[in-house]
CSV table of C-alpha atoms in Angstrom, one decimal:
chain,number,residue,atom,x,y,z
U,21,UNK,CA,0.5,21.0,2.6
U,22,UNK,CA,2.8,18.7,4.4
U,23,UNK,CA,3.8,15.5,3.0
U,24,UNK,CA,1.9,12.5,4.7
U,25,UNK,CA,5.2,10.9,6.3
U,26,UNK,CA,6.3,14.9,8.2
U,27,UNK,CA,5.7,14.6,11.7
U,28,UNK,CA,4.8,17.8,14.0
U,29,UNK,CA,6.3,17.6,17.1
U,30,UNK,CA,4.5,19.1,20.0
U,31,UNK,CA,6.2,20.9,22.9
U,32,UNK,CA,8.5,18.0,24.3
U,33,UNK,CA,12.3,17.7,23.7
U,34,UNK,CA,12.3,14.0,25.0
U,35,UNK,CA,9.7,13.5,21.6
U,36,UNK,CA,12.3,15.0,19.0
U,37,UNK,CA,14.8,12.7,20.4
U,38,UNK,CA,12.5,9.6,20.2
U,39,UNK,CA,11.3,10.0,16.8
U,40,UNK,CA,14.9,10.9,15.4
U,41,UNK,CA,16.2,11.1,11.9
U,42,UNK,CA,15.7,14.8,9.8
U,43,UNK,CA,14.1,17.7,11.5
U,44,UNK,CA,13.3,20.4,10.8
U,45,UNK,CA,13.2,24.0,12.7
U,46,UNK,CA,11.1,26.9,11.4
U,47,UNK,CA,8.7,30.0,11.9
U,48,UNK,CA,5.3,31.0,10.3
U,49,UNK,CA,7.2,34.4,9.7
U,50,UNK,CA,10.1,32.7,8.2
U,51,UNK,CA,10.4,33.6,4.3
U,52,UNK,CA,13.7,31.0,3.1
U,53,UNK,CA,11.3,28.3,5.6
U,54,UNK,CA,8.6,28.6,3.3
U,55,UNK,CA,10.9,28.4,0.3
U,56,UNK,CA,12.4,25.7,0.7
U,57,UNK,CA,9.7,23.7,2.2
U,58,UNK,CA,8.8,21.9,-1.1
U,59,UNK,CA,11.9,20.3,-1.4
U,60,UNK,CA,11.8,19.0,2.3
U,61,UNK,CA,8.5,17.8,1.9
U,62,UNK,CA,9.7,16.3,-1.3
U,63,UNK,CA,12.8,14.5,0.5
U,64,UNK,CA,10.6,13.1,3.1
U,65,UNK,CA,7.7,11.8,0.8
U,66,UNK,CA,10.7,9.5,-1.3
U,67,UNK,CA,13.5,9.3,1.4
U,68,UNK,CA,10.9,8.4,4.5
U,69,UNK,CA,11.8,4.7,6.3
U,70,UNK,CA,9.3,3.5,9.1
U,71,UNK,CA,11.3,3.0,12.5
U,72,UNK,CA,14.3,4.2,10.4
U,73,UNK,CA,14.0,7.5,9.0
U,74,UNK,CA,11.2,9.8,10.1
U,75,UNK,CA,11.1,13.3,8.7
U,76,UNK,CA,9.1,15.9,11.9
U,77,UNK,CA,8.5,19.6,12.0
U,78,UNK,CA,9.3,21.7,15.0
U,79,UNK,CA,7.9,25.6,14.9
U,80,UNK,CA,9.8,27.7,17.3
U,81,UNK,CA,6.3,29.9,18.4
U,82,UNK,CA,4.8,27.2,19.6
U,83,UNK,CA,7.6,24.7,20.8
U,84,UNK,CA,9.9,26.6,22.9
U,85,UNK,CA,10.7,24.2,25.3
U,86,UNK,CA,12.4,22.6,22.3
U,87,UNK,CA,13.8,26.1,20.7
U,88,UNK,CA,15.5,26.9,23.7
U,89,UNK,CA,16.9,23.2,24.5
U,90,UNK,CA,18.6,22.8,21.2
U,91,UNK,CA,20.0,26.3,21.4
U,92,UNK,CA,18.1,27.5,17.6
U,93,UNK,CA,18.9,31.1,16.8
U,94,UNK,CA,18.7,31.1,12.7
U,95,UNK,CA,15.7,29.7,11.0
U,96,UNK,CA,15.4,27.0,9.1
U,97,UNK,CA,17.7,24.8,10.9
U,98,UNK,CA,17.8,21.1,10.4
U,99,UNK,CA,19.1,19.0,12.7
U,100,UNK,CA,19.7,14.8,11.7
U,101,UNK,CA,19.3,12.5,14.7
U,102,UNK,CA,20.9,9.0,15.2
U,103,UNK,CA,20.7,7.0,18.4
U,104,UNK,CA,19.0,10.4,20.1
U,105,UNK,CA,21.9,11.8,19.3
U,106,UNK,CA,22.4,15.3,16.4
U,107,UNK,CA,25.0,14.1,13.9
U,108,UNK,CA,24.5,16.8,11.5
U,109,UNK,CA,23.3,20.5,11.8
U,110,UNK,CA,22.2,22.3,8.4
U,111,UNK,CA,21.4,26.2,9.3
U,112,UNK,CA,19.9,28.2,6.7
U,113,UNK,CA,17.8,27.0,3.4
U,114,UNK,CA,20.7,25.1,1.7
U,115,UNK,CA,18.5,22.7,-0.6
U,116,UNK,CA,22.3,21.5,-1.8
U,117,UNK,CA,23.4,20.5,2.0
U,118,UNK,CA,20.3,19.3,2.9
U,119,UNK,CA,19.3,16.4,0.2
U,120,UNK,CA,22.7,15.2,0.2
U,121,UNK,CA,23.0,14.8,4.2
U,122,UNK,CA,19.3,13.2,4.1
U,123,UNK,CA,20.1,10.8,1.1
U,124,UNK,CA,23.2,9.4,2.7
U,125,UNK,CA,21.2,8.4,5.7
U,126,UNK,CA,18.4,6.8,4.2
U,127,UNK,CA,20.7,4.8,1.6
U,128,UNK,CA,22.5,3.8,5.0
U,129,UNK,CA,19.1,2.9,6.6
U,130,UNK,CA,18.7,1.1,3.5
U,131,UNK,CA,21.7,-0.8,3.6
U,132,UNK,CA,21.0,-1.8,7.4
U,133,UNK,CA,24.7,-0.4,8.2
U,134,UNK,CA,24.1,2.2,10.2
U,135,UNK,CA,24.0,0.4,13.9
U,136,UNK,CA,27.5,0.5,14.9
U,137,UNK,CA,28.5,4.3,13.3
U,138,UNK,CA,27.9,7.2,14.6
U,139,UNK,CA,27.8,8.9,11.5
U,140,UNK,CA,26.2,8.6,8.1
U,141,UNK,CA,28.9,5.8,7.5
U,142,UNK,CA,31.4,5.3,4.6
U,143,UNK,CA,30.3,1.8,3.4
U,144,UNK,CA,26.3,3.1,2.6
U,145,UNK,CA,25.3,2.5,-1.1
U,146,UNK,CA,22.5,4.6,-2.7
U,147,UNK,CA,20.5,1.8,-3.4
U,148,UNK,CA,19.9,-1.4,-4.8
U,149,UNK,CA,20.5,-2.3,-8.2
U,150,UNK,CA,19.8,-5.5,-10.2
U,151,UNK,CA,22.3,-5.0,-13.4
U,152,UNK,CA,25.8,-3.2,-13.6
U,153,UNK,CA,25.5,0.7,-14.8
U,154,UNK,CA,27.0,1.9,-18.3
U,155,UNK,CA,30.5,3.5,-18.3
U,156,UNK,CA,29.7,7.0,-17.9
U,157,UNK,CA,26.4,6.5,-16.4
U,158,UNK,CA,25.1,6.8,-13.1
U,159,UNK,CA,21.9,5.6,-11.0
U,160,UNK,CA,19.2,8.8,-11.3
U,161,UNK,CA,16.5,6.7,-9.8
U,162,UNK,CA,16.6,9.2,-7.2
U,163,UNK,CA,15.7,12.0,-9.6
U,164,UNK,CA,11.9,10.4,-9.6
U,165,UNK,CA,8.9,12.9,-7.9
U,166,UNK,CA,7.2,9.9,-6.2
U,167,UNK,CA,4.3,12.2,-5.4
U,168,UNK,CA,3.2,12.5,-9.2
U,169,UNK,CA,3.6,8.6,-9.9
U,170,UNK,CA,0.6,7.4,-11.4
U,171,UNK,CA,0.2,3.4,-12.5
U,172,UNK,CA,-3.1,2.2,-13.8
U,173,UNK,CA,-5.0,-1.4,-14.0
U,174,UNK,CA,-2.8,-2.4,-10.9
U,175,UNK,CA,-3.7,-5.1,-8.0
U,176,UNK,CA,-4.6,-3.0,-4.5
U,177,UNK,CA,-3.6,-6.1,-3.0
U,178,UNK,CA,0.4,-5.4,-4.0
U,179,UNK,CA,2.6,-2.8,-4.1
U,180,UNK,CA,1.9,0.7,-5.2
U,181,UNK,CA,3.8,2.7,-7.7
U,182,UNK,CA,6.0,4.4,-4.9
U,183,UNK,CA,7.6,0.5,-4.5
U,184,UNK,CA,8.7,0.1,-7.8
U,185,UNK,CA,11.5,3.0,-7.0
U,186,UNK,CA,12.2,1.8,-3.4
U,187,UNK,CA,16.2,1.5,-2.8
U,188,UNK,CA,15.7,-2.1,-1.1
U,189,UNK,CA,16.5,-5.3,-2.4
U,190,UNK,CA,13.6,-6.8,-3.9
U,191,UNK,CA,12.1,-9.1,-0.7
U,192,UNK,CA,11.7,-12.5,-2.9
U,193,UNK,CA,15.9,-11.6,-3.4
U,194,UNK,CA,16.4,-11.4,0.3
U,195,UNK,CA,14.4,-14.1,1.5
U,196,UNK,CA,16.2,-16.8,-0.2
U,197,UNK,CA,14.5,-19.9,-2.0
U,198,UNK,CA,11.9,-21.9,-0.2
U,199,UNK,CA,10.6,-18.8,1.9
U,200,UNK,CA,7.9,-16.3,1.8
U,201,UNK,CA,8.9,-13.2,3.1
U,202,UNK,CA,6.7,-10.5,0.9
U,203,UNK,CA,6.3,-7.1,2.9
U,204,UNK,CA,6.9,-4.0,1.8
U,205,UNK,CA,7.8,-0.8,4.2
U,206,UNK,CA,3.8,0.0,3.8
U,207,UNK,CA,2.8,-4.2,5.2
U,208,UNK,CA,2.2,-5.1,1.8
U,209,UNK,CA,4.0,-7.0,-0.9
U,210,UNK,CA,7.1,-5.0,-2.1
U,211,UNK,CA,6.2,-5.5,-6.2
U,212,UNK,CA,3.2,-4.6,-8.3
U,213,UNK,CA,1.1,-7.1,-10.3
U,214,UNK,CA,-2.0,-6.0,-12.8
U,215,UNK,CA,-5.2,-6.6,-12.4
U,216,UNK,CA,-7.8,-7.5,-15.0
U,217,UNK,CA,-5.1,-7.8,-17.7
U,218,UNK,CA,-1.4,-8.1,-18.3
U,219,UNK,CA,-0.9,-4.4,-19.1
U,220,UNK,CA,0.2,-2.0,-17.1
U,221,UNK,CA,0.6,2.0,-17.5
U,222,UNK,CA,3.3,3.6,-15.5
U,223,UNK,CA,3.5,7.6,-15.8
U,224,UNK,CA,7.2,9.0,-13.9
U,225,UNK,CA,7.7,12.5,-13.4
U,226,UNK,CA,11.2,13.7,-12.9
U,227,UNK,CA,12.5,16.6,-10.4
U,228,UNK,CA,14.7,17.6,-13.1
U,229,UNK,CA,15.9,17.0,-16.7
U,230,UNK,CA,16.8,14.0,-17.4
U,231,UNK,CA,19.0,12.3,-20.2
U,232,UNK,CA,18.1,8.4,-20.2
U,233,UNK,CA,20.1,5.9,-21.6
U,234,UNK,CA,19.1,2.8,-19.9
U,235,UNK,CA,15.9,1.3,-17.8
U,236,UNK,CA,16.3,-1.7,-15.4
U,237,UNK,CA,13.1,-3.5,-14.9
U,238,UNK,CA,12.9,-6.2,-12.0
U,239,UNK,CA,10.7,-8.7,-12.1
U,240,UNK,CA,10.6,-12.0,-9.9
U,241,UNK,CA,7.4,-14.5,-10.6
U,242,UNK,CA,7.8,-17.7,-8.6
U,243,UNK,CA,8.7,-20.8,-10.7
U,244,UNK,CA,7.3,-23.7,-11.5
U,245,UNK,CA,3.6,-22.2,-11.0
U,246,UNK,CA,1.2,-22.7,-13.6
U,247,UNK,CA,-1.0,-19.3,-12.2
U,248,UNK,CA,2.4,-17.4,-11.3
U,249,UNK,CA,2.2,-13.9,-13.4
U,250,UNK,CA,4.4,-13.2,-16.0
U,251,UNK,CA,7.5,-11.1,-16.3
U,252,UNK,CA,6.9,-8.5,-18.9
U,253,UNK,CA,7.9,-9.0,-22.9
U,254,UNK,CA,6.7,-6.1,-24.9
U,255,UNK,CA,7.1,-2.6,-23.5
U,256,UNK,CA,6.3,1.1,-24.8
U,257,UNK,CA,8.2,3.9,-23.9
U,258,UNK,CA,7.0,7.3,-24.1
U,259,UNK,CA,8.7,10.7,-23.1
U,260,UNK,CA,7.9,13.9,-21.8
U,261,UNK,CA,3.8,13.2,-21.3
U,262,UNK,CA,2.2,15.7,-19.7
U,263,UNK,CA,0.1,12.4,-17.7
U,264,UNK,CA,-0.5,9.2,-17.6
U,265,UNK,CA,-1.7,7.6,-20.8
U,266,UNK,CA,-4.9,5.3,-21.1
U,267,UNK,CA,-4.5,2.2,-23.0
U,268,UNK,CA,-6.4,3.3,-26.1
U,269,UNK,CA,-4.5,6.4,-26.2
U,270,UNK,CA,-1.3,4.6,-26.1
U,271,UNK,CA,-2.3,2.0,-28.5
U,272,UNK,CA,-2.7,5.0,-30.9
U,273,UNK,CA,0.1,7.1,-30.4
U,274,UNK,CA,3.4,6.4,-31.5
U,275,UNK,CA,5.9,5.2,-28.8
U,276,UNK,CA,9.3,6.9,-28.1
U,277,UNK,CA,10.8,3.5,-28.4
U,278,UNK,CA,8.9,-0.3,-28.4
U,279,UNK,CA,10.7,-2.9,-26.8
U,280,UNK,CA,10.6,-6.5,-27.1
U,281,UNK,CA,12.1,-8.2,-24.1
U,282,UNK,CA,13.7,-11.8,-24.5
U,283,UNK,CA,14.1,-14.7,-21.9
U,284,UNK,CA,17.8,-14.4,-22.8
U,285,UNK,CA,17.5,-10.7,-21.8
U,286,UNK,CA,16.8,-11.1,-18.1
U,287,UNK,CA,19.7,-12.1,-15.4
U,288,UNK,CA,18.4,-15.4,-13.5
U,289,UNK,CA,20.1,-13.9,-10.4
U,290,UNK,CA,18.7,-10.5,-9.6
U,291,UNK,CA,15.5,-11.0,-12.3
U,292,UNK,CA,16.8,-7.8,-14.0
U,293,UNK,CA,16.0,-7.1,-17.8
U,294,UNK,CA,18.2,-3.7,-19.2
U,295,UNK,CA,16.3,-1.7,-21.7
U,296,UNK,CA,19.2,0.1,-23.4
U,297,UNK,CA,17.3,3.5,-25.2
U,298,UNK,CA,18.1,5.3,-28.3
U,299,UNK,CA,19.6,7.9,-26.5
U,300,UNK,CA,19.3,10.4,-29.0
U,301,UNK,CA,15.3,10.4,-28.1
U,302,UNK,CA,15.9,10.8,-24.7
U,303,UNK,CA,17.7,14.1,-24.1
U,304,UNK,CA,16.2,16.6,-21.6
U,305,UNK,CA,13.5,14.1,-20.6
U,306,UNK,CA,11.1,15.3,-17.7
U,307,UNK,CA,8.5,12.4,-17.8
U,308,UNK,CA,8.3,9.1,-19.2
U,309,UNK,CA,5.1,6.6,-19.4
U,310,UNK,CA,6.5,3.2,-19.6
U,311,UNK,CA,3.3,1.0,-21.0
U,312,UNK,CA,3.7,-3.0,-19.9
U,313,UNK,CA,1.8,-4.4,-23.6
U,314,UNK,CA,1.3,-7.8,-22.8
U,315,UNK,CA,3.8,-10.9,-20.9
U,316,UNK,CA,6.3,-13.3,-21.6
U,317,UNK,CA,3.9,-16.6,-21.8
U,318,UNK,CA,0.3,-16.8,-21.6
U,319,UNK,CA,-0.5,-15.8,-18.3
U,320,UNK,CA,-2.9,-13.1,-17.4
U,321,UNK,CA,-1.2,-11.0,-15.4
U,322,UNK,CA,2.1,-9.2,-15.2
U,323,UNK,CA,4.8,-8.9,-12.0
U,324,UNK,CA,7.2,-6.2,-11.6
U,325,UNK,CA,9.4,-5.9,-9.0
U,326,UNK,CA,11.7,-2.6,-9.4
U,327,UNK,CA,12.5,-0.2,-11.8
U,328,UNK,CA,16.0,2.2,-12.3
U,329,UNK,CA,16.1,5.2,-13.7
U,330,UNK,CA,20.0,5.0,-15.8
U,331,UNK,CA,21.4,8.2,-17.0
U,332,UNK,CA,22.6,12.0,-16.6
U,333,UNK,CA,20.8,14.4,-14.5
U,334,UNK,CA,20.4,17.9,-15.4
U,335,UNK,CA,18.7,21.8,-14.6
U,336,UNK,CA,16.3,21.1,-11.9
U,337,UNK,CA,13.1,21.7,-12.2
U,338,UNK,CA,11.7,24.7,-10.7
U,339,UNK,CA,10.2,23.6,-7.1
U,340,UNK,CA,10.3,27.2,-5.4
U,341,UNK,CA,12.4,30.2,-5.5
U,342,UNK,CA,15.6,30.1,-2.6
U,343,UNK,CA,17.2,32.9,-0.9
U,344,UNK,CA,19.8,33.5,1.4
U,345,UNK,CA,19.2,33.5,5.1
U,346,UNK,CA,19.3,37.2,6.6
U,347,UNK,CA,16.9,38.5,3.2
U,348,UNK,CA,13.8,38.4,6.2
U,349,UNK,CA,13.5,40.2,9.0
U,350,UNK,CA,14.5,38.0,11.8
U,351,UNK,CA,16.6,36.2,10.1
């Protein structure tokens, strides 16, 4: 099933054009178009940017106004869009190619660098981040299946889970003291707050193995406001959960790691806390349930803003078996 921000492009070239950014070009018949389908549907579910970067589907049976225009002869074939204009040209299922070509143009959507290049850009960064990294680490974030996220007793009236890993700056950052700027890439408010209570259950899946060594958590309540939620104080950190954990479970099960979060601990500029892990517990990690226990005051609810994933990746977990192109006929 395709991923709710891929596009299908009916039979006009002028409409590729328009909705520009990653495309991709396949058959029914095509057997490495159906293999590596999960992983585009995957890229475009966490790398889609409204009115920035739009993932669409193009099948050559039905669409050959568009087939013959762009000249395809070898299925899949991706083409990447800027200013109406193909910058890049993947042919063949090359899951490699492809996430790193689509990654560099969101982070330069991201980065709001990409008007005056023609290209993906030098200067693009892969997203934001409130606190420096490790020596020796780097920024898996990235690494994160956004379609398995789930977060319980969260406010519908903020952000979902999906915003926690977004690679913006966190709005309240960019809109500077004294202003209200607070929406998100969906309309709403880029940051989640909970709902009946000040705990929060977060449950992150990983595309691949993971070895974790640090968590930055964002979080940016408004000052001097008596009813302002709270930046989170205790947390519970819990690896390789097959799902999400209800509080009572939790409460009962012993955590990977409890952490106890002090005001000293977060940076007044960026509202970033870093959770340093025993990293000895955190090799080959393909989940983790992060479990908000209460606040830092006595407020009754809980803000976060954005959360980073600090670490090594490793194997990939298994999203579909690849093959070269020419193993169909056709190809």
């Amino acid at each position: 099933m395709p991923a709710e921000d891929t596009y299908y492009v009916s039979n006009k070239a002028h409409q590729l054009r328009e909705l520009t950014r990653p495309h991709k070009v396949y058959a029914d018949w095509c057997g490495p178009c159906k293999q590596i389908a999960p992983i585009y549907e995957q890229l475009s579910a966490q790398l889609s940017r409204p009115s920035k970067v739009t993932f669409a589907k193009v099948n050559v049976d039905q669409q050959t106004e568009i087939a013959q225009t762009y000249g395809i002869t070898a299925m899949p074939t991706f083409m990447i869009f800027k200013n109406k204009q193909i910058v890049d040209t993947i042919r063949g299922a090359d899951p490699r190619k492809l996430s790193e070509a689509v990654k560099k143009l969101a982070a330069e959507a991201d980065s709001d660098g990409s008007a005056a290049s023609g290209g993906f850009g030098e200067s693009s960064s892969a997203r934001w981040l409130g606190a420096g990294l490790p020596k020796g680490y780097s920024d898996v974030t990235d690494q994160v299946d956004v379609r398995g996220l789930d977060l319980l007793n969260a406010d519908s009236g903020f952000g979902t889970a999906r915003i926690l890993f977004d690679g913006a700056k966190p709005s309240t950052l960019e809109a500077g003291k004294g202003k209200t700027k607070s929406e998100d890439k969906e309309g709403g408010k880029d940051w989640v707050e909970t709902d009946t209570d000040e705990q929060l259950m977060l449950f992150i899946p990983f595309q691949s193995t993971l070895k974790v060594h640090t968590l930055h958590i964002t979080s940016l309540p408004p000052k001097g406001d008596d009813e302002a939620p709270m930046r989170p104080k205790t947390i519970q950190v819990y690896s390789n959960r097959a799902h999400v954990l209800g509080f009572e479970e939790a409460e009962d099960l012993p955590a990977t790691q409890a952490i106890t979060l002090q005001p000293r601990d977060w940076d007044e500029k960026t509202g970033t806390a870093k959770i340093e892990l025993r990293f000895v517990k955190f090799q080959n990690v393909s989940s983790l349930v992060v479990f908000v226990v209460d606040g830092e005051g006595s407020g009754e609810k809980v803000r976060v803003d954005r959360l980073r994933i600090i670490g090594e990746s490793g194997e990939k977990r298994e999203l579909g078996k690849l093959t070269k192109v020419g193993d169909e006929p056709g190809e």
